Amino acid sequence: MRSMKYFLQTLEETARFGRALGRQLKPGDVIALIGDLGAGKTTLTQAIAQGMGITDDVTSPTFTLVQEYGGRVPLFHFDVYRIEMMNLDEIGFEEYFERGGVVLIEWADRVLPVLPPERLNLILSISEEEMQSDEDQNPRSIEVIAFGRRYVEIVTECAPIWSGIE
Ligand code: ADP
Ligand code: MG
């Protein structure tokens, strides 16, 4: 396991952070996004998709549960905010991990028991003070936790770019 923490001061920094990660991703990789409403999960996902070479607009799949995007590597973008654990079976959730794409899950903390143990956790936070500000851009912090060798490799590749964001 390897964990790191960064500060994303602006939208542009969030975008650079996500693009760097997206460039490293390969079929089968699993990204678990955790953080409150408005923390920046979908914004970060858009940047990850860009880094993966996806040119479509990425929007929040809150009402569709999963959205598929084609690119260099397909992206399966989940938002499980409203999911009941039982429904996950119905949509064949676990099969997505075998479908040759990157699986990214917003609100992953709600489905932890069914996530592969090897994955990248990204935990986005926004302080109350920041939330109350009128500014359009405010800093987020992101905690990165790599579980398993593949994910340690990914964060090691990204680290030089990520550490330039501060
Ligand atoms: P979530 O998917 O976690 O609910 P969204 O990405 O939909 O969050 O919304 C995050 C909002 O915060 C967006 O309106 C985005 O423009 C704004 N924002 C401001 N500063 C940042 C930042 N540094 N990183 C990410 N989002 C930011
Ligand atoms: Mg979202």
Tab-separated table of C-alpha atoms and ligand atoms in Angstrom:
chain	number	residue	atom	x	y	z
A	1	MET	CA	0.000	0.000	0.000
A	2	ARG	CA	1.170	3.506	-0.699
A	3	SER	CA	-0.636	6.700	0.235
A	4	MET	CA	-0.042	10.344	-0.547
A	5	LYS	CA	-1.875	13.620	-0.145
A	6	TYR	CA	-2.035	16.598	-2.474
A	7	PHE	CA	-3.760	19.953	-2.634
A	8	LEU	CA	-5.647	20.918	-5.751
A	9	GLN	CA	-5.823	24.676	-5.478
A	10	THR	CA	-7.693	25.392	-8.687
A	11	LEU	CA	-9.763	23.655	-11.329
A	12	GLU	CA	-6.706	23.678	-13.555
A	13	GLU	CA	-4.712	21.767	-10.946
A	14	THR	CA	-7.503	19.234	-10.603
A	15	ALA	CA	-7.481	18.880	-14.387
A	16	ARG	CA	-3.710	18.350	-14.533
A	17	PHE	CA	-3.877	15.841	-11.719
A	18	GLY	CA	-6.607	13.834	-13.448
A	19	ARG	CA	-5.058	13.922	-16.910
A	20	ALA	CA	-1.747	12.606	-15.565
A	21	LEU	CA	-3.597	9.695	-13.977
A	22	GLY	CA	-5.734	9.020	-17.053
A	23	ARG	CA	-2.641	8.673	-19.233
A	24	GLN	CA	-1.398	5.776	-17.076
A	25	LEU	CA	-4.627	3.763	-17.008
A	26	LYS	CA	-5.023	0.378	-18.690
A	27	PRO	CA	-7.877	-2.103	-19.113
A	28	GLY	CA	-8.904	-3.638	-15.818
A	29	ASP	CA	-7.804	-0.726	-13.643
A	30	VAL	CA	-10.224	0.261	-10.886
A	31	ILE	CA	-10.547	3.799	-9.491
A	32	ALA	CA	-12.674	4.360	-6.365
A	33	LEU	CA	-13.706	8.009	-5.910
A	34	ILE	CA	-14.828	9.026	-2.442
A	35	GLY	CA	-16.005	12.435	-1.249
A	36	ASP	CA	-19.093	14.485	-0.452
A	37	LEU	CA	-21.457	16.064	-2.950
A	38	GLY	CA	-19.600	18.837	-4.762
A	39	ALA	CA	-16.170	17.632	-3.675
A	40	GLY	CA	-15.088	17.332	-7.302
A	41	LYS	CA	-15.488	13.645	-8.186
A	42	THR	CA	-17.123	14.245	-11.561
A	43	THR	CA	-14.768	17.145	-12.346
A	44	LEU	CA	-11.805	14.884	-11.667
A	45	THR	CA	-13.376	12.093	-13.714
A	46	GLN	CA	-13.620	14.441	-16.708
A	47	ALA	CA	-9.872	15.043	-16.513
A	48	ILE	CA	-9.100	11.342	-16.088
A	49	ALA	CA	-11.204	10.623	-19.197
A	50	GLN	CA	-9.305	13.288	-21.138
A	51	GLY	CA	-6.030	11.693	-20.136
A	52	MET	CA	-7.405	8.365	-21.385
A	53	GLY	CA	-7.987	9.956	-24.782
A	54	ILE	CA	-11.761	10.144	-24.457
A	55	THR	CA	-13.111	13.103	-26.407
A	56	ASP	CA	-16.805	12.795	-25.447
A	57	ASP	CA	-18.225	15.059	-22.758
A	58	VAL	CA	-18.265	13.200	-19.479
A	59	THR	CA	-21.259	13.999	-17.287
A	60	SER	CA	-22.451	12.697	-13.979
A	61	PRO	CA	-24.257	9.374	-14.404
A	62	THR	CA	-26.276	9.877	-11.230
A	63	PHE	CA	-29.538	8.930	-12.916
A	64	THR	CA	-28.162	6.340	-15.299
A	65	LEU	CA	-25.887	4.619	-12.757
A	66	VAL	CA	-23.295	3.795	-15.399
A	67	GLN	CA	-22.093	5.556	-18.505
A	68	GLU	CA	-19.746	3.956	-21.023
A	69	TYR	CA	-17.186	5.918	-23.032
A	70	GLY	CA	-15.038	4.621	-25.853
A	71	GLY	CA	-11.412	5.714	-26.136
A	72	ARG	CA	-7.908	4.261	-26.249
A	73	VAL	CA	-9.301	2.252	-23.354
A	74	PRO	CA	-13.047	2.148	-22.608
A	75	LEU	CA	-14.224	3.875	-19.446
A	76	PHE	CA	-17.101	2.571	-17.341
A	77	HIS	CA	-18.140	5.505	-15.177
A	78	PHE	CA	-20.389	4.623	-12.246
A	79	ASP	CA	-22.160	6.892	-9.791
A	80	VAL	CA	-23.606	4.665	-7.087
A	81	TYR	CA	-25.026	7.455	-4.899
A	82	ARG	CA	-28.537	6.056	-5.209
A	83	ILE	CA	-27.764	2.395	-5.560
A	84	GLU	CA	-28.984	-0.272	-3.214
A	85	MET	CA	-26.521	-3.088	-2.788
A	86	MET	CA	-29.103	-5.530	-4.188
A	87	ASN	CA	-29.416	-3.586	-7.421
A	88	LEU	CA	-25.719	-3.956	-8.096
A	89	ASP	CA	-26.277	-7.617	-8.887
A	90	GLU	CA	-29.085	-6.782	-11.282
A	91	ILE	CA	-26.906	-4.543	-13.406
A	92	GLY	CA	-24.073	-7.071	-13.398
A	93	PHE	CA	-21.761	-4.713	-11.542
A	94	GLU	CA	-19.030	-7.248	-10.932
A	95	GLU	CA	-18.881	-8.195	-14.618
A	96	TYR	CA	-17.680	-4.705	-15.498
A	97	PHE	CA	-14.329	-5.539	-13.929
A	98	GLU	CA	-13.781	-8.184	-16.618
A	99	ARG	CA	-14.868	-6.136	-19.594
A	100	GLY	CA	-11.516	-4.756	-20.688
A	101	GLY	CA	-11.998	-1.175	-19.593
A	102	VAL	CA	-11.224	1.124	-16.718
A	103	VAL	CA	-13.895	1.012	-14.001
A	104	LEU	CA	-14.318	4.280	-12.094
A	105	ILE	CA	-16.880	4.541	-9.310
A	106	GLU	CA	-18.151	7.763	-7.703
A	107	TRP	CA	-19.363	7.237	-4.107
A	108	ALA	CA	-17.305	4.050	-3.960
A	109	ASP	CA	-17.485	4.080	-0.156
A	110	ARG	CA	-21.117	2.946	-0.525
A	111	VAL	CA	-20.162	-0.292	-2.251
A	112	LEU	CA	-16.854	-1.176	-0.595
A	113	PRO	CA	-17.756	-4.838	0.031
A	114	VAL	CA	-18.097	-5.525	-3.697
A	115	LEU	CA	-14.988	-3.653	-4.866
A	116	PRO	CA	-11.841	-5.531	-5.853
A	117	PRO	CA	-9.289	-5.352	-3.035
A	118	GLU	CA	-6.675	-4.104	-5.503
A	119	ARG	CA	-7.618	-0.610	-6.608
A	120	LEU	CA	-6.817	3.081	-6.338
A	121	ASN	CA	-8.789	5.044	-3.748
A	122	LEU	CA	-9.052	8.783	-4.336
A	123	ILE	CA	-10.588	10.662	-1.428
A	124	LEU	CA	-11.557	14.257	-2.192
A	125	SER	CA	-12.244	16.746	0.599
A	126	ILE	CA	-13.476	20.267	0.842
A	127	SER	CA	-13.523	22.115	4.152
A	128	GLU	CA	-16.674	23.862	5.432
A	129	GLU	CA	-14.938	27.198	5.175
A	130	GLU	CA	-14.186	26.588	1.535
A	131	MET	CA	-17.726	25.435	0.905
A	132	GLN	CA	-19.157	28.698	2.218
A	133	SER	CA	-16.960	30.872	0.037
A	134	ASP	CA	-18.470	32.450	-3.065
A	135	GLU	CA	-15.422	31.693	-5.125
A	136	ASP	CA	-15.994	29.483	-8.103
A	137	GLN	CA	-12.664	27.777	-7.553
A	138	ASN	CA	-11.515	26.630	-4.216
A	139	PRO	CA	-8.929	24.193	-3.033
A	140	ARG	CA	-9.592	20.524	-2.568
A	141	SER	CA	-7.384	18.030	-0.903
A	142	ILE	CA	-6.959	14.601	-2.366
A	143	GLU	CA	-5.744	11.541	-0.579
A	144	VAL	CA	-4.430	8.832	-2.857
A	145	ILE	CA	-4.259	5.278	-1.559
A	146	ALA	CA	-2.846	2.559	-3.797
A	147	PHE	CA	-3.799	-1.003	-2.882
A	148	GLY	CA	-1.727	-3.577	-4.746
A	149	ARG	CA	1.374	-3.535	-6.917
A	150	ARG	CA	-0.313	-2.305	-10.087
A	151	TYR	CA	-1.650	0.776	-8.301
A	152	VAL	CA	1.640	1.531	-6.561
A	153	GLU	CA	3.149	1.468	-10.066
A	154	ILE	CA	0.517	3.939	-11.333
A	155	VAL	CA	1.022	6.425	-8.509
A	156	THR	CA	4.783	6.144	-8.836
A	157	GLU	CA	4.487	7.099	-12.524
A	158	CYS	CA	2.204	10.028	-11.678
A	159	ALA	CA	4.137	11.283	-8.656
A	160	PRO	CA	6.565	13.567	-10.535
A	161	ILE	CA	3.658	15.396	-12.179
A	162	TRP	CA	1.437	15.377	-9.104
A	163	SER	CA	4.149	16.778	-6.871
A	164	GLY	CA	4.492	19.734	-9.235
A	165	ILE	CA	0.894	20.617	-8.367
A	166	GLU	CA	1.100	22.642	-5.181
B	1	ADP	P1	-19.062	15.677	-7.216
B	1	ADP	O1	-19.046	14.814	-8.438
B	1	ADP	O2	-18.031	15.245	-6.187
B	1	ADP	O3	-20.417	15.825	-6.593
B	1	ADP	P2	-18.591	17.851	-9.051
B	1	ADP	O4	-17.297	17.565	-9.736
B	1	ADP	O5	-19.853	17.580	-9.779
B	1	ADP	O6	-18.584	17.142	-7.612
B	1	ADP	O7	-18.632	19.378	-8.607
B	1	ADP	C1	-17.522	20.048	-8.074
B	1	ADP	C2	-17.752	21.534	-8.232
B	1	ADP	O8	-16.702	22.236	-7.588
B	1	ADP	C3	-17.706	21.957	-9.700
B	1	ADP	O9	-18.671	22.958	-9.882
B	1	ADP	C4	-16.294	22.509	-9.860
B	1	ADP	O10	-16.236	23.505	-10.855
B	1	ADP	C5	-16.066	23.125	-8.483
B	1	ADP	N1	-14.646	23.266	-8.113
B	1	ADP	C6	-14.087	24.411	-7.669
B	1	ADP	N2	-12.798	24.270	-7.403
B	1	ADP	C7	-12.486	22.962	-7.677
B	1	ADP	C8	-11.275	22.212	-7.603
B	1	ADP	N3	-10.121	22.716	-7.153
B	1	ADP	N4	-11.333	20.910	-7.986
B	1	ADP	C9	-12.505	20.374	-8.397
B	1	ADP	N5	-13.668	21.027	-8.486
B	1	ADP	C10	-13.671	22.328	-8.132
B	2	MG	MG	-20.506	13.513	-9.283
